[in-house]
Amino acid sequence: MIRSVLISLLALGQIAVWSGPVQAAEVSLSDRLDVLIASYPDVLSHVDGNRLILKDGGPAIVIDDGKAKSHAEALADGDVEDMLSQLYPHGPCETRPAVNFDPGRIRSQDLMTRFYGKSRKDVAGRLTTIDWFGGPLQVTTAFGVDKALVAVRDELKSLPEKLRRPALKSAGTFNWRNIAGTDRLSVHSFGAAIDLDTAYADYWRWAGGKPGNVPVYKNRMPLEIVEIFERHGFIWGGRWYHYDTMHFEYRPELIAISNAAGVDACAR
Ligand SMILES: [Zn+2]
């Protein structure tokens, strides 16, 4: 269990500082779980007490392990409840997250491996290749992630060339690996994340940041690109305190939950 932070957002210049939206309390864990199940219907069946029941009859997944965790502990060993604990603000506005506000960065590895596969081989069996502005990208077909990414690409084509440029070159999708500095699998391991052009990217580790203490940066990823990804179920690493602005990953449940909570990146 991670303690929810329910502090109102403050305005700092044109960018909202997020410590967690004021509406957070209005969307109960039970409601969040309903959205989670609806977002991954091929795998998830229903909730039974403190367990998520899977359609394939595999071992049920504990929802809340009952442990009080610091942010670092939640990142290292997140359960399903932790994974849904921070509300992701979306929309065509930049957000400046408060310290350790990393909506989407906490993940249950147990759940993610049930979604996409528990080994490189498992995941690889469900990959397909899509065209990304002339280059091939390997992405998972699970939950229609490949189709969602194709829809993103097609919408990006409607942006003016200057705005679209950071999206034309991908720095990678499928790559079975841990997140730098951790023993947790990156979402790239599941073929459900894409990195855009590093030439326009800011990443807290490259900037010399330490966990819980990262330098301020000036975003170079157009919000028009972010909005298109979000519309198709991808969250943006630029909304994390531990930022990674080239990174987008398929997490439609977080966008649906924030919609239910009325969370808006553009709210002032
Ligand atoms: Zn990435």
PDB file of C-alpha atoms and ligand atoms in Angstrom:
ATOM      1  CA  MET A   1       0.000   0.000   0.000  1.00  0.00           C
ATOM      2  CA  ILE A   2       1.387   3.398  -0.869  1.00  0.00           C
ATOM      3  CA  ARG A   3       0.010   6.336   1.014  1.00  0.00           C
ATOM      4  CA  SER A   4      -1.962   8.514  -1.367  1.00  0.00           C
ATOM      5  CA  VAL A   5      -0.853  12.071  -1.603  1.00  0.00           C
ATOM      6  CA  LEU A   6      -3.861  14.347  -1.752  1.00  0.00           C
ATOM      7  CA  ILE A   7      -2.456  17.793  -2.091  1.00  0.00           C
ATOM      8  CA  SER A   8      -3.946  20.367  -4.385  1.00  0.00           C
ATOM      9  CA  LEU A   9      -2.022  21.425  -7.431  1.00  0.00           C
ATOM     10  CA  LEU A  10      -0.312  24.759  -7.498  1.00  0.00           C
ATOM     11  CA  ALA A  11       0.290  27.017 -10.434  1.00  0.00           C
ATOM     12  CA  LEU A  12       3.915  27.824 -11.220  1.00  0.00           C
ATOM     13  CA  GLY A  13       4.075  30.003 -14.279  1.00  0.00           C
ATOM     14  CA  GLN A  14       2.314  28.111 -17.026  1.00  0.00           C
ATOM     15  CA  ILE A  15       3.020  24.680 -15.612  1.00  0.00           C
ATOM     16  CA  ALA A  16       0.986  22.961 -12.942  1.00  0.00           C
ATOM     17  CA  VAL A  17       2.922  21.368 -10.092  1.00  0.00           C
ATOM     18  CA  TRP A  18       1.385  18.026  -9.304  1.00  0.00           C
ATOM     19  CA  SER A  19       1.469  16.371  -5.935  1.00  0.00           C
ATOM     20  CA  GLY A  20      -1.543  14.328  -6.881  1.00  0.00           C
ATOM     21  CA  PRO A  21      -4.871  15.614  -8.029  1.00  0.00           C
ATOM     22  CA  VAL A  22      -7.466  16.786  -5.548  1.00  0.00           C
ATOM     23  CA  GLN A  23     -10.023  14.399  -6.996  1.00  0.00           C
ATOM     24  CA  ALA A  24      -7.987  11.311  -6.154  1.00  0.00           C
ATOM     25  CA  ALA A  25     -10.202  10.210  -3.303  1.00  0.00           C
ATOM     26  CA  GLU A  26     -13.252  10.077  -5.544  1.00  0.00           C
ATOM     27  CA  VAL A  27     -12.081   7.057  -7.494  1.00  0.00           C
ATOM     28  CA  SER A  28     -11.988   4.111  -5.124  1.00  0.00           C
ATOM     29  CA  LEU A  29      -9.621   1.180  -5.472  1.00  0.00           C
ATOM     30  CA  SER A  30     -12.618  -0.929  -6.451  1.00  0.00           C
ATOM     31  CA  ASP A  31     -13.445   1.485  -9.285  1.00  0.00           C
ATOM     32  CA  ARG A  32      -9.808   1.547 -10.391  1.00  0.00           C
ATOM     33  CA  LEU A  33      -9.750  -2.240 -10.514  1.00  0.00           C
ATOM     34  CA  ASP A  34     -12.887  -2.273 -12.670  1.00  0.00           C
ATOM     35  CA  VAL A  35     -11.124   0.011 -15.133  1.00  0.00           C
ATOM     36  CA  LEU A  36      -8.005  -2.164 -15.034  1.00  0.00           C
ATOM     37  CA  ILE A  37     -10.025  -5.276 -15.879  1.00  0.00           C
ATOM     38  CA  ALA A  38     -11.849  -3.482 -18.686  1.00  0.00           C
ATOM     39  CA  SER A  39      -8.498  -2.331 -20.100  1.00  0.00           C
ATOM     40  CA  TYR A  40      -7.001  -5.842 -20.297  1.00  0.00           C
ATOM     41  CA  PRO A  41     -10.057  -8.020 -20.923  1.00  0.00           C
ATOM     42  CA  ASP A  42      -8.127 -10.835 -22.617  1.00  0.00           C
ATOM     43  CA  VAL A  43      -6.259 -11.613 -19.410  1.00  0.00           C
ATOM     44  CA  LEU A  44      -8.210 -10.316 -16.416  1.00  0.00           C
ATOM     45  CA  SER A  45     -11.497 -11.802 -15.271  1.00  0.00           C
ATOM     46  CA  HIS A  46     -12.669 -10.318 -11.975  1.00  0.00           C
ATOM     47  CA  VAL A  47     -11.814  -9.361  -8.414  1.00  0.00           C
ATOM     48  CA  ASP A  48     -12.218 -11.859  -5.596  1.00  0.00           C
ATOM     49  CA  GLY A  49     -11.539 -10.171  -2.264  1.00  0.00           C
ATOM     50  CA  ASN A  50      -7.908  -9.086  -2.366  1.00  0.00           C
ATOM     51  CA  ARG A  51      -7.093 -11.082  -5.496  1.00  0.00           C
ATOM     52  CA  LEU A  52      -7.302 -10.503  -9.221  1.00  0.00           C
ATOM     53  CA  ILE A  53      -8.592 -13.608 -10.978  1.00  0.00           C
ATOM     54  CA  LEU A  54      -7.181 -14.406 -14.401  1.00  0.00           C
ATOM     55  CA  LYS A  55      -9.123 -15.807 -17.323  1.00  0.00           C
ATOM     56  CA  ASP A  56      -6.548 -18.521 -18.004  1.00  0.00           C
ATOM     57  CA  GLY A  57      -6.997 -19.967 -14.524  1.00  0.00           C
ATOM     58  CA  GLY A  58      -3.385 -19.153 -13.596  1.00  0.00           C
ATOM     59  CA  PRO A  59      -2.453 -18.200 -10.037  1.00  0.00           C
ATOM     60  CA  ALA A  60      -4.473 -15.220  -8.787  1.00  0.00           C
ATOM     61  CA  ILE A  61      -2.589 -11.949  -8.240  1.00  0.00           C
ATOM     62  CA  VAL A  62      -2.610 -10.248  -4.843  1.00  0.00           C
ATOM     63  CA  ILE A  63      -4.020  -6.733  -5.195  1.00  0.00           C
ATOM     64  CA  ASP A  64      -2.735  -5.126  -1.988  1.00  0.00           C
ATOM     65  CA  ASP A  65       0.130  -6.739  -0.097  1.00  0.00           C
ATOM     66  CA  GLY A  66      -0.675  -4.533   2.911  1.00  0.00           C
ATOM     67  CA  LYS A  67       2.894  -3.265   3.253  1.00  0.00           C
ATOM     68  CA  ALA A  68       3.468   0.440   3.882  1.00  0.00           C
ATOM     69  CA  LYS A  69       6.075   1.454   1.313  1.00  0.00           C
ATOM     70  CA  SER A  70       8.215   4.452   0.579  1.00  0.00           C
ATOM     71  CA  HIS A  71       8.186   5.587  -3.047  1.00  0.00           C
ATOM     72  CA  ALA A  72      11.452   3.747  -3.701  1.00  0.00           C
ATOM     73  CA  GLU A  73      10.020   0.567  -2.187  1.00  0.00           C
ATOM     74  CA  ALA A  74       6.837   0.874  -4.254  1.00  0.00           C
ATOM     75  CA  LEU A  75       8.939   1.236  -7.406  1.00  0.00           C
ATOM     76  CA  ALA A  76      11.026  -1.796  -6.487  1.00  0.00           C
ATOM     77  CA  ASP A  77       8.163  -4.036  -5.377  1.00  0.00           C
ATOM     78  CA  GLY A  78       4.868  -2.534  -6.493  1.00  0.00           C
ATOM     79  CA  ASP A  79       1.617  -4.423  -6.107  1.00  0.00           C
ATOM     80  CA  VAL A  80      -1.514  -3.809  -8.161  1.00  0.00           C
ATOM     81  CA  GLU A  81      -2.829  -1.240  -5.698  1.00  0.00           C
ATOM     82  CA  ASP A  82       0.485   0.667  -5.800  1.00  0.00           C
ATOM     83  CA  MET A  83       0.407   0.558  -9.596  1.00  0.00           C
ATOM     84  CA  LEU A  84      -2.927   2.399  -9.658  1.00  0.00           C
ATOM     85  CA  SER A  85      -2.181   4.742  -6.755  1.00  0.00           C
ATOM     86  CA  GLN A  86      -0.988   7.869  -8.596  1.00  0.00           C
ATOM     87  CA  LEU A  87      -3.399   9.509 -11.021  1.00  0.00           C
ATOM     88  CA  TYR A  88      -1.871  10.329 -14.403  1.00  0.00           C
ATOM     89  CA  PRO A  89      -2.783  13.837 -15.634  1.00  0.00           C
ATOM     90  CA  HIS A  90      -3.227  13.972 -19.401  1.00  0.00           C
ATOM     91  CA  GLY A  91      -3.986  16.500 -22.079  1.00  0.00           C
ATOM     92  CA  PRO A  92      -2.035  18.925 -24.284  1.00  0.00           C
ATOM     93  CA  CYS A  93      -0.329  20.728 -21.376  1.00  0.00           C
ATOM     94  CA  GLU A  94       2.963  20.174 -19.640  1.00  0.00           C
ATOM     95  CA  THR A  95       2.893  19.165 -15.981  1.00  0.00           C
ATOM     96  CA  ARG A  96       5.703  19.618 -13.490  1.00  0.00           C
ATOM     97  CA  PRO A  97       5.431  16.750 -11.038  1.00  0.00           C
ATOM     98  CA  ALA A  98       6.195  17.176  -7.363  1.00  0.00           C
ATOM     99  CA  VAL A  99       9.009  15.082  -5.867  1.00  0.00           C
ATOM    100  CA  ASN A 100       8.365  11.368  -6.462  1.00  0.00           C
ATOM    101  CA  PHE A 101       5.129  11.943  -8.341  1.00  0.00           C
ATOM    102  CA  ASP A 102       5.699   9.330 -11.058  1.00  0.00           C
ATOM    103  CA  PRO A 103       2.239   8.235 -12.256  1.00  0.00           C
ATOM    104  CA  GLY A 104       2.649   4.983 -14.174  1.00  0.00           C
ATOM    105  CA  ARG A 105       6.230   4.320 -13.164  1.00  0.00           C
ATOM    106  CA  ILE A 106       5.163   2.029 -10.331  1.00  0.00           C
ATOM    107  CA  ARG A 107       4.261  -1.327 -11.872  1.00  0.00           C
ATOM    108  CA  SER A 108       3.454  -4.782 -10.590  1.00  0.00           C
ATOM    109  CA  GLN A 109       5.944  -6.996 -12.382  1.00  0.00           C
ATOM    110  CA  ASP A 110       3.740  -9.993 -11.636  1.00  0.00           C
ATOM    111  CA  LEU A 111       0.851  -8.345 -13.457  1.00  0.00           C
ATOM    112  CA  MET A 112       2.940  -7.043 -16.357  1.00  0.00           C
ATOM    113  CA  THR A 113       4.432 -10.476 -17.062  1.00  0.00           C
ATOM    114  CA  ARG A 114       0.941 -12.010 -17.037  1.00  0.00           C
ATOM    115  CA  PHE A 115      -0.115  -9.389 -19.568  1.00  0.00           C
ATOM    116  CA  TYR A 116       2.769  -9.755 -22.002  1.00  0.00           C
ATOM    117  CA  GLY A 117       4.887 -12.809 -21.152  1.00  0.00           C
ATOM    118  CA  LYS A 118       7.359 -13.851 -18.498  1.00  0.00           C
ATOM    119  CA  SER A 119      10.369 -14.479 -20.728  1.00  0.00           C
ATOM    120  CA  ARG A 120      11.954 -13.023 -23.824  1.00  0.00           C
ATOM    121  CA  LYS A 121      10.650 -16.029 -25.743  1.00  0.00           C
ATOM    122  CA  ASP A 122       7.076 -15.612 -24.457  1.00  0.00           C
ATOM    123  CA  VAL A 123       7.025 -11.964 -25.462  1.00  0.00           C
ATOM    124  CA  ALA A 124       8.778 -12.567 -28.794  1.00  0.00           C
ATOM    125  CA  GLY A 125       6.053 -15.029 -29.823  1.00  0.00           C
ATOM    126  CA  ARG A 126       3.522 -12.209 -29.834  1.00  0.00           C
ATOM    127  CA  LEU A 127       5.531  -9.501 -31.570  1.00  0.00           C
ATOM    128  CA  THR A 128       4.773  -8.059 -34.959  1.00  0.00           C
ATOM    129  CA  THR A 129       6.630  -5.538 -37.096  1.00  0.00           C
ATOM    130  CA  ILE A 130       5.058  -2.202 -37.916  1.00  0.00           C
ATOM    131  CA  ASP A 131       6.362   0.540 -40.164  1.00  0.00           C
ATOM    132  CA  TRP A 132       7.375   3.700 -38.314  1.00  0.00           C
ATOM    133  CA  PHE A 133       8.068   6.464 -40.834  1.00  0.00           C
ATOM    134  CA  GLY A 134      10.125   4.144 -43.013  1.00  0.00           C
ATOM    135  CA  GLY A 135      11.757   2.033 -40.292  1.00  0.00           C
ATOM    136  CA  PRO A 136      10.612  -1.313 -38.853  1.00  0.00           C
ATOM    137  CA  LEU A 137       9.559  -1.505 -35.189  1.00  0.00           C
ATOM    138  CA  GLN A 138       8.806  -4.662 -33.220  1.00  0.00           C
ATOM    139  CA  VAL A 139       5.810  -4.297 -30.935  1.00  0.00           C
ATOM    140  CA  THR A 140       3.460  -6.666 -29.141  1.00  0.00           C
ATOM    141  CA  THR A 141       0.107  -7.633 -30.582  1.00  0.00           C
ATOM    142  CA  ALA A 142      -1.257  -8.151 -27.050  1.00  0.00           C
ATOM    143  CA  PHE A 143      -4.275  -5.939 -26.337  1.00  0.00           C
ATOM    144  CA  GLY A 144      -3.917  -4.410 -29.818  1.00  0.00           C
ATOM    145  CA  VAL A 145      -0.839  -2.396 -28.828  1.00  0.00           C
ATOM    146  CA  ASP A 146       0.448  -2.724 -32.404  1.00  0.00           C
ATOM    147  CA  LYS A 147      -2.785  -1.302 -33.810  1.00  0.00           C
ATOM    148  CA  ALA A 148      -2.773   1.523 -31.270  1.00  0.00           C
ATOM    149  CA  LEU A 149       0.761   2.467 -32.291  1.00  0.00           C
ATOM    150  CA  VAL A 150      -0.161   2.397 -35.987  1.00  0.00           C
ATOM    151  CA  ALA A 151      -3.069   4.738 -35.177  1.00  0.00           C
ATOM    152  CA  VAL A 152      -0.630   7.051 -33.341  1.00  0.00           C
ATOM    153  CA  ARG A 153       1.697   7.041 -36.345  1.00  0.00           C
ATOM    154  CA  ASP A 154      -1.121   7.882 -38.741  1.00  0.00           C
ATOM    155  CA  GLU A 155      -2.255  10.808 -36.582  1.00  0.00           C
ATOM    156  CA  LEU A 156       1.295  12.072 -36.221  1.00  0.00           C
ATOM    157  CA  LYS A 157       1.357  12.405 -40.011  1.00  0.00           C
ATOM    158  CA  SER A 158      -1.224  15.185 -39.733  1.00  0.00           C
ATOM    159  CA  LEU A 159       1.058  17.338 -37.573  1.00  0.00           C
ATOM    160  CA  PRO A 160       3.172  20.059 -39.191  1.00  0.00           C
ATOM    161  CA  GLU A 161       6.624  18.740 -40.102  1.00  0.00           C
ATOM    162  CA  LYS A 162       8.377  20.806 -37.401  1.00  0.00           C
ATOM    163  CA  LEU A 163       6.181  19.434 -34.604  1.00  0.00           C
ATOM    164  CA  ARG A 164       6.314  15.883 -35.889  1.00  0.00           C
ATOM    165  CA  ARG A 165      10.109  15.719 -36.225  1.00  0.00           C
ATOM    166  CA  PRO A 166      10.945  14.323 -32.724  1.00  0.00           C
ATOM    167  CA  ALA A 167       8.635  11.362 -33.435  1.00  0.00           C
ATOM    168  CA  LEU A 168      10.023  10.341 -36.821  1.00  0.00           C
ATOM    169  CA  LYS A 169      13.010   8.437 -35.502  1.00  0.00           C
ATOM    170  CA  SER A 170      12.474   5.818 -32.787  1.00  0.00           C
ATOM    171  CA  ALA A 171      15.269   4.950 -30.376  1.00  0.00           C
ATOM    172  CA  GLY A 172      13.636   1.567 -29.751  1.00  0.00           C
ATOM    173  CA  THR A 173      10.612  -0.487 -28.831  1.00  0.00           C
ATOM    174  CA  PHE A 174      11.053  -4.175 -27.914  1.00  0.00           C
ATOM    175  CA  ASN A 175      14.195  -4.844 -25.905  1.00  0.00           C
ATOM    176  CA  TRP A 176      14.285  -7.493 -23.158  1.00  0.00           C
ATOM    177  CA  ARG A 177      16.103  -5.598 -20.429  1.00  0.00           C
ATOM    178  CA  ASN A 178      15.916  -4.180 -16.944  1.00  0.00           C
ATOM    179  CA  ILE A 179      15.294  -0.517 -16.212  1.00  0.00           C
ATOM    180  CA  ALA A 180      18.682   1.193 -15.769  1.00  0.00           C
ATOM    181  CA  GLY A 181      19.901   0.911 -12.190  1.00  0.00           C
ATOM    182  CA  THR A 182      17.218  -1.618 -11.150  1.00  0.00           C
ATOM    183  CA  ASP A 183      16.411  -5.326 -11.346  1.00  0.00           C
ATOM    184  CA  ARG A 184      12.920  -4.668 -12.703  1.00  0.00           C
ATOM    185  CA  LEU A 185      11.957  -5.359 -16.304  1.00  0.00           C
ATOM    186  CA  SER A 186      11.456  -2.297 -18.474  1.00  0.00           C
ATOM    187  CA  VAL A 187       8.150  -2.063 -20.351  1.00  0.00           C
ATOM    188  CA  HIS A 188      10.359  -2.266 -23.446  1.00  0.00           C
ATOM    189  CA  SER A 189      10.816  -5.921 -22.477  1.00  0.00           C
ATOM    190  CA  PHE A 190       7.150  -6.452 -23.296  1.00  0.00           C
ATOM    191  CA  GLY A 191       7.140  -4.661 -26.651  1.00  0.00           C
ATOM    192  CA  ALA A 192       4.604  -2.196 -25.211  1.00  0.00           C
ATOM    193  CA  ALA A 193       6.782   0.928 -25.067  1.00  0.00           C
ATOM    194  CA  ILE A 194       8.434   3.199 -27.613  1.00  0.00           C
ATOM    195  CA  ASP A 195      11.279   5.669 -27.281  1.00  0.00           C
ATOM    196  CA  LEU A 196      11.310   8.586 -29.707  1.00  0.00           C
ATOM    197  CA  ASP A 197      14.299  10.533 -31.014  1.00  0.00           C
ATOM    198  CA  THR A 198      17.019  10.924 -28.370  1.00  0.00           C
ATOM    199  CA  ALA A 199      17.994  14.260 -29.945  1.00  0.00           C
ATOM    200  CA  TYR A 200      14.852  15.768 -28.382  1.00  0.00           C
ATOM    201  CA  ALA A 201      14.903  13.735 -25.178  1.00  0.00           C
ATOM    202  CA  ASP A 202      15.536  14.576 -21.551  1.00  0.00           C
ATOM    203  CA  TYR A 203      16.139  11.807 -19.040  1.00  0.00           C
ATOM    204  CA  TRP A 204      16.719  12.272 -15.325  1.00  0.00           C
ATOM    205  CA  ARG A 205      19.713   9.916 -15.214  1.00  0.00           C
ATOM    206  CA  TRP A 206      21.454  11.607 -18.178  1.00  0.00           C
ATOM    207  CA  ALA A 207      21.011  14.901 -16.341  1.00  0.00           C
ATOM    208  CA  GLY A 208      22.877  13.535 -13.317  1.00  0.00           C
ATOM    209  CA  GLY A 209      19.764  13.065 -11.203  1.00  0.00           C
ATOM    210  CA  LYS A 210      19.563  10.803  -8.176  1.00  0.00           C
ATOM    211  CA  PRO A 211      16.384   9.054  -7.019  1.00  0.00           C
ATOM    212  CA  GLY A 212      14.275  11.667  -5.253  1.00  0.00           C
ATOM    213  CA  ASN A 213      16.537  14.510  -6.424  1.00  0.00           C
ATOM    214  CA  VAL A 214      16.495  15.337 -10.108  1.00  0.00           C
ATOM    215  CA  PRO A 215      17.505  18.521 -11.948  1.00  0.00           C
ATOM    216  CA  VAL A 216      14.888  20.788 -13.523  1.00  0.00           C
ATOM    217  CA  TYR A 217      14.838  20.632 -17.316  1.00  0.00           C
ATOM    218  CA  LYS A 218      13.136  22.367 -20.214  1.00  0.00           C
ATOM    219  CA  ASN A 219      10.911  20.002 -22.140  1.00  0.00           C
ATOM    220  CA  ARG A 220      11.641  19.590 -25.853  1.00  0.00           C
ATOM    221  CA  MET A 221       8.932  17.046 -26.711  1.00  0.00           C
ATOM    222  CA  PRO A 222       5.968  18.781 -28.375  1.00  0.00           C
ATOM    223  CA  LEU A 223       2.755  18.388 -26.387  1.00  0.00           C
ATOM    224  CA  GLU A 224       0.940  17.815 -29.685  1.00  0.00           C
ATOM    225  CA  ILE A 225       2.841  14.516 -29.967  1.00  0.00           C
ATOM    226  CA  VAL A 226       2.097  13.657 -26.343  1.00  0.00           C
ATOM    227  CA  GLU A 227      -1.610  14.304 -26.811  1.00  0.00           C
ATOM    228  CA  ILE A 228      -1.811  11.914 -29.760  1.00  0.00           C
ATOM    229  CA  PHE A 229      -0.097   9.123 -27.837  1.00  0.00           C
ATOM    230  CA  GLU A 230      -2.336   9.684 -24.818  1.00  0.00           C
ATOM    231  CA  ARG A 231      -5.438   9.551 -26.974  1.00  0.00           C
ATOM    232  CA  HIS A 232      -4.443   6.018 -27.956  1.00  0.00           C
ATOM    233  CA  GLY A 233      -3.698   4.757 -24.453  1.00  0.00           C
ATOM    234  CA  PHE A 234       0.006   5.554 -24.097  1.00  0.00           C
ATOM    235  CA  ILE A 235       1.325   7.457 -21.096  1.00  0.00           C
ATOM    236  CA  TRP A 236       4.303   9.810 -21.374  1.00  0.00           C
ATOM    237  CA  GLY A 237       7.467   9.639 -19.259  1.00  0.00           C
ATOM    238  CA  GLY A 238       7.550  13.442 -19.326  1.00  0.00           C
ATOM    239  CA  ARG A 239       4.868  13.478 -16.621  1.00  0.00           C
ATOM    240  CA  TRP A 240       7.131  11.740 -14.137  1.00  0.00           C
ATOM    241  CA  TYR A 241       9.277  13.427 -11.522  1.00  0.00           C
ATOM    242  CA  HIS A 242      11.942  10.947 -12.682  1.00  0.00           C
ATOM    243  CA  TYR A 243      11.382  12.119 -16.234  1.00  0.00           C
ATOM    244  CA  ASP A 244      12.061  10.278 -19.479  1.00  0.00           C
ATOM    245  CA  THR A 245      10.609  12.464 -22.230  1.00  0.00           C
ATOM    246  CA  MET A 246      11.258  10.157 -25.185  1.00  0.00           C
ATOM    247  CA  HIS A 247       9.370   7.305 -23.503  1.00  0.00           C
ATOM    248  CA  PHE A 248       5.750   6.308 -24.104  1.00  0.00           C
ATOM    249  CA  GLU A 249       4.158   3.092 -22.835  1.00  0.00           C
ATOM    250  CA  TYR A 250       0.760   1.454 -23.243  1.00  0.00           C
ATOM    251  CA  ARG A 251      -1.192   2.022 -20.018  1.00  0.00           C
ATOM    252  CA  PRO A 252      -4.788   2.735 -21.059  1.00  0.00           C
ATOM    253  CA  GLU A 253      -6.037   1.992 -17.554  1.00  0.00           C
ATOM    254  CA  LEU A 254      -4.265   5.055 -16.154  1.00  0.00           C
ATOM    255  CA  ILE A 255      -5.789   7.357 -18.726  1.00  0.00           C
ATOM    256  CA  ALA A 256      -9.250   5.858 -18.169  1.00  0.00           C
ATOM    257  CA  ILE A 257      -8.896   6.203 -14.391  1.00  0.00           C
ATOM    258  CA  SER A 258      -7.820   9.828 -14.679  1.00  0.00           C
ATOM    259  CA  ASN A 259     -10.784  10.455 -16.967  1.00  0.00           C
ATOM    260  CA  ALA A 260     -13.066   8.994 -14.310  1.00  0.00           C
ATOM    261  CA  ALA A 261     -11.413  11.241 -11.724  1.00  0.00           C
ATOM    262  CA  GLY A 262     -11.686  14.328 -13.950  1.00  0.00           C
ATOM    263  CA  VAL A 263      -7.928  14.787 -13.874  1.00  0.00           C
ATOM    264  CA  ASP A 264      -6.749  17.221 -16.525  1.00  0.00           C
ATOM    265  CA  ALA A 265      -3.155  18.228 -17.237  1.00  0.00           C
ATOM    266  CA  CYS A 266      -4.426  21.612 -18.380  1.00  0.00           C
ATOM    267  CA  ALA A 267      -6.401  22.372 -15.200  1.00  0.00           C
ATOM    268  CA  ARG A 268      -5.138  25.439 -13.377  1.00  0.00           C
TER     269      ARG A 268
HETATM  270 ZN    ZN B   1      11.661   3.974 -22.967  1.00  0.00          ZN
END
